[in-house]
Tab-separated table of C-alpha atoms in Angstrom:
chain	number	residue	atom	x	y	z
H	1	LEU	CA	66.078	-30.437	-59.963
H	2	LEU	CA	69.523	-30.034	-61.495
H	3	GLU	CA	68.071	-28.771	-64.749
H	4	LEU	CA	65.782	-26.386	-62.884
H	5	SER	CA	68.714	-25.207	-60.768
H	6	ARG	CA	70.769	-24.445	-63.890
H	7	GLU	CA	67.844	-22.627	-65.488
H	8	VAL	CA	67.284	-20.514	-62.376
H	9	SER	CA	71.027	-19.735	-62.153
H	10	ARG	CA	71.022	-18.478	-65.748
H	11	SER	CA	68.417	-15.937	-64.611
H	12	ASP	CA	70.720	-14.738	-61.817
H	13	ALA	CA	68.424	-16.230	-59.195
H	14	LYS	CA	68.719	-19.023	-56.646
H	15	LEU	CA	66.681	-22.193	-56.435
H	16	ALA	CA	65.434	-23.111	-52.976
H	17	VAL	CA	63.742	-26.421	-52.237
H	18	VAL	CA	61.336	-26.704	-49.325
H	19	MET	CA	60.620	-30.176	-47.974
H	20	ILE	CA	56.965	-30.153	-46.939
H	21	PRO	CA	56.843	-32.483	-43.928
H	22	GLU	CA	53.974	-34.917	-43.909
H	23	HIS	CA	52.011	-36.232	-40.952
H	24	LEU	CA	54.202	-39.193	-39.943
H	25	ARG	CA	57.372	-37.087	-39.931
H	26	LEU	CA	55.735	-34.690	-37.510
H	27	ALA	CA	54.349	-37.336	-35.163
H	28	PRO	CA	56.318	-37.767	-31.924
H	29	ASN	CA	55.816	-41.524	-32.272
H	30	TRP	CA	55.135	-42.287	-35.927
H	31	ARG	CA	54.963	-46.049	-35.325
H	32	ALA	CA	52.112	-45.581	-32.834
H	33	GLU	CA	50.365	-43.208	-35.261
H	34	LEU	CA	50.701	-45.744	-38.050
H	35	ALA	CA	49.439	-48.570	-35.853
H	36	ALA	CA	46.399	-46.479	-34.898
H	37	GLU	CA	45.677	-45.656	-38.558
H	38	LYS	CA	42.807	-47.880	-39.592
H	39	THR	CA	43.543	-47.652	-43.321
H	40	PHE	CA	47.146	-48.862	-43.098
H	41	ARG	CA	47.307	-52.594	-43.664
H	42	GLY	CA	50.817	-53.826	-43.167
H	43	GLU	CA	53.937	-53.689	-41.089
H	44	ALA	CA	56.062	-50.581	-40.646
H	45	GLY	CA	59.134	-52.758	-41.129
H	46	GLU	CA	61.933	-50.694	-42.609
H	47	LEU	CA	59.752	-47.640	-43.208
H	48	ASP	CA	61.619	-44.453	-42.341
H	49	PRO	CA	59.574	-41.253	-42.629
H	50	ASP	CA	62.765	-39.150	-42.461
H	51	SER	CA	64.478	-40.887	-45.389
H	52	PRO	CA	63.075	-38.667	-48.187
H	53	ALA	CA	64.132	-35.506	-46.334
H	54	ARG	CA	67.625	-36.851	-45.644
H	55	ARG	CA	68.058	-37.886	-49.265
H	56	LEU	CA	66.788	-34.560	-50.625
H	57	ARG	CA	68.916	-32.578	-48.144
H	58	GLU	CA	72.027	-34.504	-49.206
H	59	PHE	CA	71.205	-34.102	-52.914
H	60	ALA	CA	70.724	-30.355	-52.431
H	61	ARG	CA	73.975	-30.067	-50.473
H	62	ARG	CA	75.950	-31.951	-53.133
H	63	HIS	CA	74.608	-29.734	-55.898
H	64	GLY	CA	74.618	-26.359	-54.153
H	65	ILE	CA	70.829	-26.059	-53.969
H	66	ILE	CA	69.354	-24.148	-51.053
H	67	PHE	CA	67.273	-26.488	-48.881
H	68	LEU	CA	64.749	-25.859	-46.111
H	69	ASP	CA	63.224	-28.539	-43.912
H	70	PRO	CA	60.564	-26.924	-41.685
H	71	ALA	CA	59.990	-30.146	-39.707
H	72	PRO	CA	62.165	-29.198	-36.690
H	73	THR	CA	60.397	-25.838	-36.304
H	74	LEU	CA	56.970	-27.435	-36.654
H	75	ALA	CA	57.851	-30.229	-34.211
H	76	ALA	CA	59.028	-27.653	-31.665
H	77	TYR	CA	55.740	-25.735	-32.127
H	78	ARG	CA	53.802	-29.011	-31.694
H	79	ASP	CA	55.633	-29.769	-28.455
H	80	ARG	CA	55.478	-26.224	-27.072
H	81	ASN	CA	51.713	-26.122	-27.624
H	82	ALA	CA	50.969	-29.781	-26.727
H	83	LEU	CA	49.305	-30.017	-30.130
H	84	PRO	CA	47.359	-33.259	-30.501
H	85	SER	CA	47.150	-35.448	-33.569
H	86	PRO	CA	46.619	-34.766	-36.461
H	87	TYR	CA	49.115	-31.976	-35.664
H	88	PHE	CA	49.294	-29.861	-38.835
H	89	SER	CA	47.126	-32.022	-41.085
H	90	PHE	CA	43.519	-32.944	-41.538
H	91	ARG	CA	42.618	-36.251	-39.958
H	92	CYS	CA	40.874	-37.526	-43.091
H	93	ASP	CA	43.621	-37.207	-45.699
H	94	GLY	CA	46.903	-35.880	-44.351
H	95	HIS	CA	46.831	-32.581	-46.270
H	96	LEU	CA	47.969	-29.566	-44.301
H	97	ASN	CA	45.229	-27.914	-42.270
H	98	PRO	CA	45.020	-24.095	-41.934
H	99	LEU	CA	47.407	-24.100	-38.971
H	100	GLY	CA	49.936	-26.132	-40.960
H	101	HIS	CA	49.687	-23.796	-43.959
H	102	PHE	CA	49.973	-20.719	-41.747
H	103	LEU	CA	53.036	-21.940	-39.872
H	104	LEU	CA	54.724	-23.266	-43.008
H	105	ALA	CA	54.201	-19.921	-44.776
H	106	ASN	CA	55.796	-18.132	-41.830
H	107	VAL	CA	58.766	-20.531	-41.687
H	108	VAL	CA	59.360	-20.012	-45.416
H	109	ALA	CA	59.006	-16.220	-45.110
H	110	ARG	CA	61.540	-16.202	-42.262
H	111	PHE	CA	63.936	-18.384	-44.285
H	112	ILE	CA	63.679	-16.095	-47.323
H	113	ALA	CA	64.258	-12.964	-45.236
H	114	GLU	CA	67.082	-14.373	-43.104
H	115	ASN	CA	68.917	-15.731	-46.137
H	116	ASP	CA	68.384	-12.618	-48.290
H	117	LEU	CA	66.663	-14.627	-51.011
H	118	ALA	CA	64.429	-11.696	-51.944
H	119	PRO	CA	65.354	-8.016	-52.088
H	120	MET	CA	64.075	-6.283	-48.999
H	121	ARG	CA	64.905	-3.028	-47.266
H	122	THR	CA	66.233	-3.455	-43.720
H	123	PRO	CA	63.234	-1.813	-41.990
H	124	ASP	CA	60.849	-4.007	-43.991
H	125	LYS	CA	62.890	-7.086	-43.198
H	126	LYS	CA	62.834	-6.289	-39.467
H	127	LYS	CA	59.104	-5.677	-39.594
H	128	LEU	CA	58.495	-8.927	-41.455
H	129	LEU	CA	60.696	-10.956	-39.107
H	130	GLY	CA	58.895	-9.443	-36.104
H	131	ALA	CA	55.513	-10.403	-37.551
H	132	VAL	CA	56.769	-13.905	-38.350
H	133	ARG	CA	58.122	-14.317	-34.813
H	134	ARG	CA	54.757	-13.282	-33.343
H	135	ASN	CA	52.909	-15.576	-35.723
H	136	LEU	CA	55.111	-18.547	-34.838
H	137	GLU	CA	54.537	-17.853	-31.136
H	138	ALA	CA	50.740	-17.644	-31.479
H	139	SER	CA	48.855	-20.547	-29.982
H	140	PRO	CA	46.932	-22.925	-32.250
H	141	GLN	CA	43.700	-21.630	-30.712
H	142	ALA	CA	44.684	-18.035	-31.509
H	143	VAL	CA	45.505	-18.945	-35.110
H	144	LEU	CA	42.475	-21.104	-35.760
H	145	GLY	CA	39.925	-19.744	-33.310
H	146	ARG	CA	38.092	-21.962	-30.844
H	147	GLU	CA	35.568	-23.292	-33.337
H	148	ALA	CA	38.057	-24.343	-36.017
H	149	TYR	CA	40.396	-25.785	-33.361
H	150	ARG	CA	37.527	-27.879	-31.988
H	151	GLN	CA	36.566	-29.047	-35.464
H	152	ILE	CA	40.092	-30.050	-36.526
H	153	TYR	CA	41.358	-31.533	-33.274
H	154	GLY	CA	38.023	-32.786	-31.952
H	155	GLY	CA	37.441	-35.119	-34.883
H	156	GLU	CA	34.677	-33.068	-36.480
H	157	VAL	CA	34.343	-31.879	-40.046
H	158	TYR	CA	36.259	-28.657	-40.598
H	159	ARG	CA	33.866	-26.038	-41.944
H	160	GLY	CA	36.390	-23.496	-43.180
H	161	SER	CA	36.807	-20.736	-40.619
H	162	SER	CA	39.899	-19.505	-38.780
H	163	GLU	CA	41.399	-16.405	-37.185
H	164	ILE	CA	44.443	-16.305	-39.467
H	165	GLY	CA	43.465	-13.055	-41.150
H	166	THR	CA	43.506	-11.258	-37.803
H	167	LEU	CA	47.074	-12.338	-36.973
H	168	ILE	CA	48.990	-10.936	-39.917
H	169	PRO	CA	49.341	-7.201	-39.378
H	170	PRO	CA	48.483	-5.153	-42.480
H	171	GLY	CA	51.651	-3.882	-44.127
H	172	ALA	CA	53.840	-6.450	-42.317
H	173	ALA	CA	56.100	-6.386	-45.363
H	174	SER	CA	56.361	-4.120	-48.343
H	175	ASP	CA	55.405	-5.255	-51.811
């Protein structure tokens, strides 16, 4: 990361690191989630799902690297919408589901705009931030659609449909 940061700086740019939160970090009770996981064979012991984020945040702070941890925003969304497990992941493997990708993309877009990490005219920035705000306020059912929501959160196989394309207004940001 230090070498990459120096290389980016030589190009008159800024390196930003985004900590992609995984399933256990986003669980309100990660110990209960782990205990319910049938593939985990062991004791949680000293496991701390927040440790990698804390360590990376501290490393970034010490070395002047911009750092974003979307976990608090995603956890607030989870709570506000009473989102059930697997929250922002697929039940089978922990990879982000379409809702997780959608929300994460919006959190990153907001971070870039609010921190002026990409050149953007003020009207475009306001338009983008308005679209991001609306997207982050949309319910999981509105983002995914009823069928995809049922598939992901009802324990079925996700078949690849969602309503995401209808939520992002065309021309929300300029090229």
